[in-house]
Amino acid sequence: MSKKLKVTAVAGSTSRPSRTLTLVEEIVARLGQHLPIELNLIELGELGPDLGASLSYDSIKPAVRKAIDDIESADFLIFATPVYRGSYTGLLKHLFDLVHYEALIDVPVLLAATGGSLRHSLVIEHQLRPLFSFFQSVTLPVGVYATENEFTNYKISNEALDQRIDLAIERALPFLKHRELATPEAAEATAKLVASAS
């Protein structure tokens, strides 16, 4: 039996209700239609006070430590942020300043962002990909950018956005299938096949 894919989703909004959180939840829901997943959801708004007080590795609060552990142990990371001044939020950057620089090597990351208009639509390419390039992560080929007018009462109400989410999931699946199938049983079976062939 295949294991559940450990998914950590980071919603970088500090407010509720949140279009960024809505986008994250929709991405996760659609991913769950294709693969068995175990979700750890990190909401920056809930983490904010403790995160602001975690000024060094020695002063990290327990809730922040759990968030970092969830990020560092993820099979798949979803990173979504509202756009502020053309980039991700400073508090979100602070969270990832506390993540070990080698913890996300080769981890697939789906990038997403929400903004007031198309003016910020390149934030995924110009701001988010460079961050995860530093971590040597595998940023997936299709990210999801959503504008304010694609939501109604903080719910997705735009067919084009629906299609972009579906495309992002479709393009993500080949990067995730091998992780989802990488159970101890599968590894043992592979080892037996290799041994019998030698």
PDB file of C-alpha atoms in Angstrom, residues 9-28 41-44 46 80-82 114 151 154 156:
ATOM      1  CA  ALA A   9       1.185  24.197   2.835  1.00  0.00           C
ATOM      2  CA  VAL A  10       2.278  27.667   3.909  1.00  0.00           C
ATOM      3  CA  ALA A  11      -0.353  30.395   3.618  1.00  0.00           C
ATOM      4  CA  GLY A  12       1.521  33.669   3.977  1.00  0.00           C
ATOM      5  CA  SER A  13      -1.386  35.989   4.728  1.00  0.00           C
ATOM      6  CA  THR A  14      -1.587  37.559   8.173  1.00  0.00           C
ATOM      7  CA  SER A  15      -5.362  38.120   8.025  1.00  0.00           C
ATOM      8  CA  ARG A  16      -8.574  36.118   7.928  1.00  0.00           C
ATOM      9  CA  PRO A  17     -10.574  35.770   5.760  1.00  0.00           C
ATOM     10  CA  SER A  18      -7.814  35.451   3.206  1.00  0.00           C
ATOM     11  CA  ARG A  19      -7.777  34.916  -0.536  1.00  0.00           C
ATOM     12  CA  THR A  20      -4.304  33.408  -0.183  1.00  0.00           C
ATOM     13  CA  LEU A  21      -5.614  30.822   2.284  1.00  0.00           C
ATOM     14  CA  THR A  22      -8.566  30.081  -0.003  1.00  0.00           C
ATOM     15  CA  LEU A  23      -6.162  29.484  -2.879  1.00  0.00           C
ATOM     16  CA  VAL A  24      -4.012  27.159  -0.764  1.00  0.00           C
ATOM     17  CA  GLU A  25      -7.027  25.177   0.411  1.00  0.00           C
ATOM     18  CA  GLU A  26      -8.255  24.747  -3.161  1.00  0.00           C
ATOM     19  CA  ILE A  27      -4.843  23.585  -4.389  1.00  0.00           C
ATOM     20  CA  VAL A  28      -4.653  21.067  -1.536  1.00  0.00           C
ATOM     21  CA  LEU A  41      -1.201  23.733   7.105  1.00  0.00           C
ATOM     22  CA  ILE A  42       0.792  26.710   8.347  1.00  0.00           C
ATOM     23  CA  GLU A  43      -1.144  29.978   8.587  1.00  0.00           C
ATOM     24  CA  LEU A  44       1.202  32.901   9.034  1.00  0.00           C
ATOM     25  CA  GLU A  46      -1.714  32.352  13.599  1.00  0.00           C
ATOM     26  CA  ALA A  80       1.593  30.901  -1.190  1.00  0.00           C
ATOM     27  CA  THR A  81       1.855  34.574  -0.375  1.00  0.00           C
ATOM     28  CA  PRO A  82      -0.065  37.789  -0.846  1.00  0.00           C
ATOM     29  CA  THR A 114      -2.396  36.572  -4.761  1.00  0.00           C
ATOM     30  CA  PHE A 151     -12.704  35.856  -5.911  1.00  0.00           C
ATOM     31  CA  TYR A 154     -13.127  35.133  -0.541  1.00  0.00           C
ATOM     32  CA  ILE A 156     -12.845  31.409  -6.106  1.00  0.00           C
TER      33      ILE A 156
END
